[in-house]
Amino acid sequence: MKNNRHRFFTSESVTEGHPDKMCDQISDAILDAILASDPDARVACETVVCTGTVFVMGQITTTAVVDYSKIVRDTIREIGYTRAKYGFDADSCGVIISLDKQSPDIALGVDRSDEYKDRGEILDIYGAGDQGMMFGYACNETPEYMPMAIMLAQKISRRLAEVRKQGILNYLRPDGKCQVTVEYDGDKPYRVDTIVLSTQHGSEVDSATIARDMINKVIRQVVPLELLDEETKYYINPTGRFEIGGPAADSGLTGRKIIVDTYGGYCAHGGGAFSGKDATKVDRSATYMARYICKNIVAASLADKVQLQVSYAIGRSKPVSVDVNTFGTGKVSDYALSEIISEEFDLRPRAIINKFHLQEPIYKATASYGHFGRDEFPWERLDKVEDLKKYLN
């Protein structure tokens, strides 16, 4: 019998063929191409897709020579939009490029922080690329130190793309999304209550076949079976048909899936998007650092879950504020944790860039299936755990 400790939380994910995710991947593919030859480039690249057309716009200052149209088409082709019948064609779509250089006023704040006059340290030369607040989060719900709902949703979306690309289910098309509802007893997740999965498909397949394949060949391949029971509800293509997808069905925009990119809505969010931005934009780099700090804190058993907010002013290298919230699970006080963070972690933008090698072309891989909870990214390392454990005493 359920009691008042029971609650339900839902997160969603989308596949790489979703229009918004197409835009994220194009913007980050352009960023990677530029960084490959010009690590000091300043990039703020936005992409829009709609029926038959891709618009690339923004501010880029670089010495790199880049064939933007080719990158756009190669990225779309890799996603899987290679025929008009899929809703988009990499070879025949229109590509419009409108790019300018970074504002010199912004560059002034990034290149030479006011703090440099006071301290003279090389890391203080580089200020934050903008004002803003960023959040990091970690918890011990999953081996990835992520909330369970978003991790399951990301794994289902990735598996959906795998069975399409590997030819396991030939009727699938690139667009798709899923939603996972996890039931909690207090703070402990213990079962999956509902899974909603919508996938673009060819006209030759019937709804019953899609539903059976999605449950058996996608969902049950990645969701631990002990989390599924006879009361788990499955809603597969709830409208009954999803033949028209991608930009033919809906426009897309870079940065419109920031909840999918992060923690599935489980914690606070600063609002700044990641994709298409070089690491001088603290929307990206400081959010990565905040996740790294939180994950190491939880792995060191200093808290069962922790949310970290950092905020910056443009042109200043040190954060304006640092706020810690362990939601009552901390083994030390939240104030003590904020002091520990100041002692153990360097939050200046240039220090973050150097620590995670953020001038390298690593970003396209982040643009689908989440920026966090994936060991291939440097901000997911657990190399500060032993340093933090000493504070348990």
XYZ file of C-alpha atoms in Angstrom:
393
model
C 0.000 0.000 0.000
C 1.292 3.406 -0.952
C 1.813 6.078 1.676
C 2.473 9.788 1.635
C 6.146 9.107 1.061
C 5.431 7.898 -2.465
C 5.896 10.279 -5.355
C 6.402 10.152 -9.114
C 8.968 12.044 -11.177
C 9.215 12.204 -14.970
C 12.058 13.106 -17.332
C 12.306 13.002 -21.113
C 14.941 12.487 -23.774
C 14.963 12.815 -27.553
C 16.926 11.077 -30.300
C 19.591 12.672 -32.447
C 17.009 12.994 -35.242
C 14.765 15.308 -33.235
C 14.777 18.775 -34.898
C 16.176 20.552 -31.833
C 18.907 17.955 -31.414
C 19.782 18.232 -35.104
C 20.506 21.903 -34.454
C 22.624 21.173 -31.376
C 24.719 18.679 -33.341
C 25.222 21.032 -36.284
C 26.276 23.895 -33.997
C 28.717 21.685 -32.089
C 30.061 20.099 -35.279
C 30.905 23.592 -36.505
C 32.529 24.400 -33.145
C 34.646 21.229 -33.325
C 35.758 21.954 -36.891
C 36.919 25.406 -35.864
C 38.692 24.292 -32.673
C 40.543 21.583 -34.605
C 42.670 24.277 -36.242
C 42.112 27.296 -34.002
C 41.843 26.398 -30.284
C 41.546 30.084 -29.309
C 38.521 30.741 -31.526
C 35.452 32.437 -30.102
C 32.306 30.700 -31.240
C 28.635 31.384 -30.607
C 26.852 29.439 -33.313
C 23.085 28.984 -33.544
C 21.230 26.712 -35.960
C 17.599 26.638 -37.053
C 16.014 23.890 -39.154
C 12.621 23.903 -40.810
C 11.078 22.250 -43.856
C 13.872 21.768 -46.367
C 16.161 24.465 -44.945
C 18.989 24.981 -42.449
C 19.952 28.432 -41.142
C 23.334 28.877 -39.402
C 23.891 32.198 -37.655
C 25.897 33.757 -34.872
C 29.229 35.347 -34.014
C 32.507 33.583 -34.764
C 36.020 35.002 -34.533
C 38.603 32.560 -35.884
C 41.581 32.064 -38.157
C 40.200 28.673 -39.229
C 38.951 28.164 -42.756
C 35.786 26.090 -42.516
C 33.339 24.819 -45.115
C 30.206 25.431 -43.086
C 27.788 24.042 -45.647
C 29.714 20.773 -45.876
C 29.684 20.369 -42.089
C 25.936 20.957 -42.030
C 25.264 18.363 -44.715
C 27.679 15.796 -43.276
C 26.062 16.090 -39.851
C 22.538 15.687 -41.208
C 23.649 12.695 -43.267
C 25.247 11.062 -40.218
C 22.017 11.524 -38.255
C 20.155 9.642 -40.954
C 18.174 12.193 -42.959
C 19.249 11.010 -46.408
C 15.957 10.801 -48.284
C 13.095 13.227 -48.777
C 10.651 10.528 -47.664
C 12.248 10.686 -44.199
C 11.274 14.372 -44.011
C 14.684 15.859 -44.820
C 17.545 15.227 -47.234
C 21.129 16.189 -46.422
C 22.036 16.621 -50.079
C 19.061 18.614 -51.332
C 18.179 20.832 -48.338
C 18.944 24.532 -48.497
C 21.762 25.832 -46.292
C 21.943 29.529 -45.408
C 24.984 30.880 -43.511
C 24.936 34.239 -41.722
C 27.939 34.707 -39.428
C 29.707 37.764 -37.983
C 32.629 38.275 -35.608
C 32.343 38.346 -31.829
C 31.533 41.754 -30.427
C 34.760 43.558 -29.435
C 33.060 44.639 -26.208
C 32.568 41.006 -25.208
C 36.073 40.084 -26.311
C 37.467 42.832 -24.090
C 35.915 41.269 -21.003
C 37.040 37.748 -21.879
C 40.602 38.565 -22.903
C 41.574 40.778 -20.021
C 39.781 40.587 -16.704
C 39.789 43.589 -14.386
C 41.250 41.311 -11.717
C 44.449 41.065 -13.718
C 45.267 44.625 -12.676
C 44.953 43.595 -9.037
C 46.722 40.239 -8.982
C 48.741 39.750 -12.124
C 48.099 36.010 -12.331
C 47.884 34.511 -15.790
C 44.617 32.694 -15.018
C 43.020 35.984 -14.048
C 43.668 37.494 -17.473
C 40.669 35.614 -18.810
C 37.284 36.722 -17.542
C 33.885 35.096 -17.932
C 32.339 35.526 -21.370
C 29.051 36.696 -19.902
C 27.129 37.090 -16.686
C 24.888 34.249 -15.584
C 24.218 31.517 -13.071
C 24.972 27.840 -13.629
C 23.945 24.715 -11.743
C 25.537 21.349 -11.137
C 23.972 18.314 -9.522
C 24.764 14.762 -8.477
C 23.039 12.099 -6.414
C 23.561 8.454 -5.494
C 20.405 7.122 -7.208
C 22.342 5.496 -10.069
C 25.909 4.306 -10.778
C 26.311 7.423 -12.933
C 25.451 9.674 -9.953
C 22.461 10.969 -11.902
C 18.697 11.033 -11.283
C 17.204 7.729 -12.435
C 14.469 9.087 -14.720
C 16.796 11.063 -16.997
C 19.374 8.274 -17.168
C 16.761 5.729 -18.251
C 15.257 8.139 -20.763
C 18.674 8.835 -22.313
C 19.453 5.122 -22.563
C 16.134 4.390 -24.252
C 16.673 7.187 -26.796
C 20.195 6.006 -27.557
C 19.006 2.418 -27.971
C 16.252 3.599 -30.305
C 18.889 5.169 -32.553
C 21.070 2.043 -32.349
C 18.395 -0.378 -33.577
C 17.680 1.996 -36.448
C 21.290 2.524 -37.500
C 22.233 -1.137 -37.103
C 19.301 -2.230 -39.267
C 17.663 -4.227 -36.495
C 14.387 -2.368 -37.139
C 14.463 -1.165 -40.735
C 11.173 0.697 -40.564
C 12.441 3.267 -38.055
C 13.216 6.870 -39.033
C 15.515 9.343 -37.233
C 13.016 11.355 -35.149
C 11.928 10.081 -31.752
C 11.499 10.852 -28.078
C 10.747 9.081 -24.834
C 9.568 9.895 -21.340
C 10.145 7.896 -18.164
C 8.224 8.183 -14.904
C 9.947 6.756 -11.823
C 8.112 5.992 -8.601
C 9.898 6.908 -5.376
C 9.457 5.798 -1.806
C 10.756 8.869 -0.066
C 14.092 9.620 -1.730
C 14.589 6.079 -3.045
C 13.559 5.173 -6.606
C 12.288 1.630 -6.758
C 10.231 1.067 -9.921
C 9.382 2.504 -13.328
C 5.742 3.470 -13.432
C 5.284 4.715 -17.017
C 7.256 4.834 -20.260
C 6.109 6.942 -23.196
C 7.973 6.306 -26.446
C 7.258 7.929 -29.798
C 9.252 6.999 -32.875
C 9.077 8.066 -36.485
C 8.412 5.098 -38.769
C 7.741 4.035 -42.326
C 4.244 3.551 -43.688
C 4.667 -0.214 -44.112
C 4.575 -1.126 -40.405
C 1.518 -1.435 -38.142
C 1.108 -0.056 -34.628
C 1.066 -3.447 -32.926
C 4.432 -4.381 -34.415
C 5.960 -1.064 -33.359
C 4.665 -1.441 -29.806
C 5.968 -5.001 -29.490
C 9.392 -4.095 -30.897
C 9.755 -0.971 -28.760
C 9.071 -2.915 -25.573
C 11.151 -5.991 -26.377
C 14.006 -4.652 -28.522
C 14.433 -1.178 -27.068
C 13.004 -0.664 -23.578
C 13.710 -4.073 -22.050
C 17.247 -4.031 -23.452
C 18.315 -1.004 -21.414
C 15.913 -0.646 -18.466
C 16.799 -3.062 -15.623
C 14.071 -5.674 -15.553
C 13.721 -5.465 -11.789
C 12.397 -1.914 -12.251
C 9.597 -3.103 -14.546
C 6.544 -4.917 -13.234
C 3.056 -5.900 -14.362
C 1.756 -2.469 -13.411
C 4.287 -0.566 -15.539
C 2.414 1.315 -18.261
C 3.705 1.647 -21.840
C 2.439 4.275 -24.277
C 4.024 3.630 -27.672
C 3.257 6.201 -30.400
C 0.160 7.328 -28.480
C -1.428 9.091 -31.487
C -1.265 5.860 -33.470
C 0.956 7.197 -36.253
C 4.267 9.058 -36.550
C 5.263 8.925 -40.225
C 6.048 12.631 -40.683
C 8.958 13.669 -38.472
C 12.083 15.787 -38.264
C 12.048 19.330 -39.671
C 9.102 18.453 -41.913
C 6.941 18.114 -38.819
C 8.452 20.743 -36.514
C 11.115 23.406 -36.625
C 14.268 23.025 -34.536
C 16.551 25.415 -32.682
C 19.918 25.150 -30.941
C 19.629 25.091 -27.157
C 15.942 24.285 -26.885
C 16.487 20.979 -25.076
C 18.572 22.146 -22.109
C 16.568 20.054 -19.618
C 17.237 16.972 -21.762
C 20.906 17.995 -21.871
C 21.239 18.143 -18.092
C 19.267 16.505 -15.267
C 15.787 16.038 -16.683
C 14.313 18.831 -14.576
C 15.280 17.147 -11.299
C 17.130 20.205 -10.025
C 17.345 23.936 -10.682
C 18.617 25.187 -14.028
C 20.402 28.391 -14.985
C 18.768 28.652 -18.396
C 21.875 28.955 -20.546
C 22.296 26.534 -23.440
C 25.565 24.725 -24.221
C 25.795 23.750 -27.877
C 27.621 25.977 -30.335
C 29.503 27.852 -27.606
C 33.228 27.755 -26.983
C 34.402 27.282 -23.403
C 34.914 30.973 -22.612
C 31.129 30.986 -22.322
C 30.610 29.969 -18.706
C 27.126 28.727 -19.606
C 29.038 25.711 -20.822
C 32.362 25.480 -18.988
C 31.158 26.461 -15.510
C 28.203 24.079 -15.764
C 30.635 21.272 -16.559
C 32.749 22.267 -13.575
C 29.724 22.394 -11.280
C 28.763 18.855 -12.317
C 32.340 17.652 -11.719
C 32.370 19.133 -8.225
C 28.983 17.688 -7.289
C 29.791 14.225 -8.600
C 33.036 14.060 -6.636
C 31.310 15.283 -3.472
C 28.674 12.537 -3.646
C 31.231 9.871 -4.596
C 33.271 10.914 -1.561
C 30.153 10.342 0.621
C 30.060 13.957 1.768
C 26.385 14.045 0.735
C 23.774 11.755 -0.811
C 22.812 14.506 -3.235
C 24.063 18.008 -3.845
C 23.176 20.984 -5.993
C 25.743 23.681 -6.672
C 25.069 27.130 -8.093
C 27.861 29.387 -9.317
C 27.389 32.819 -10.844
C 29.695 35.110 -12.808
C 30.004 38.682 -14.042
C 31.317 39.333 -17.529
C 35.018 40.130 -17.493
C 35.567 38.828 -13.968
C 37.420 35.564 -13.485
C 36.181 34.538 -10.042
C 32.536 33.649 -9.375
C 30.299 36.290 -7.877
C 28.638 33.666 -5.685
C 28.780 29.977 -4.799
C 25.772 28.265 -3.219
C 25.578 24.660 -1.991
C 22.420 22.719 -1.168
C 22.625 19.110 0.026
C 18.899 18.929 0.849
C 19.698 17.802 4.376
C 21.864 14.868 3.261
C 25.286 16.408 3.873
C 27.774 14.810 6.258
C 29.106 18.325 6.815
C 27.175 21.576 6.680
C 26.357 23.255 3.373
C 28.437 26.228 4.480
C 31.391 23.957 5.208
C 30.995 22.409 1.756
C 31.134 25.842 0.143
C 34.409 26.463 1.977
C 35.722 23.058 0.870
C 34.850 23.851 -2.745
C 36.747 27.138 -2.547
C 39.761 25.295 -1.149
C 39.782 22.325 -3.526
C 38.488 23.648 -6.863
C 39.547 26.529 -9.107
C 36.448 28.099 -10.636
C 38.148 30.665 -12.855
C 37.221 30.166 -16.525
C 40.770 29.635 -17.772
C 41.452 27.087 -15.006
C 38.311 25.172 -15.982
C 39.294 25.243 -19.653
C 42.766 23.946 -18.855
C 41.570 21.227 -16.488
C 39.102 19.683 -18.919
C 41.017 20.500 -22.137
C 38.006 22.412 -23.392
C 39.812 23.910 -26.384
C 39.847 20.504 -28.056
C 37.143 19.403 -30.547
C 35.132 17.228 -28.177
C 31.713 18.804 -28.360
C 29.693 17.093 -31.068
C 29.497 13.963 -28.906
C 27.816 15.992 -26.147
C 25.042 17.266 -28.411
C 22.763 14.242 -28.077
C 21.912 11.890 -25.181
C 23.020 14.247 -22.436
C 26.141 16.085 -21.308
C 26.287 14.287 -17.952
C 26.388 10.730 -16.695
C 28.709 9.607 -19.521
C 32.224 8.549 -18.562
C 33.818 9.616 -21.849
C 33.703 13.278 -20.834
C 36.482 14.736 -18.623
C 34.083 16.506 -16.238
C 32.762 13.061 -15.249
C 36.082 11.969 -13.731
C 36.190 11.005 -10.051
C 39.762 12.110 -9.434
C 39.010 14.360 -6.442
C 37.277 11.763 -4.291
C 40.263 10.916 -2.096
C 41.056 14.602 -1.595
C 37.503 15.209 -0.415
C 37.214 12.213 1.885
C 39.553 13.821 4.393
C 36.780 16.307 5.224
C 34.577 13.509 6.573
C 36.614 13.755 9.745
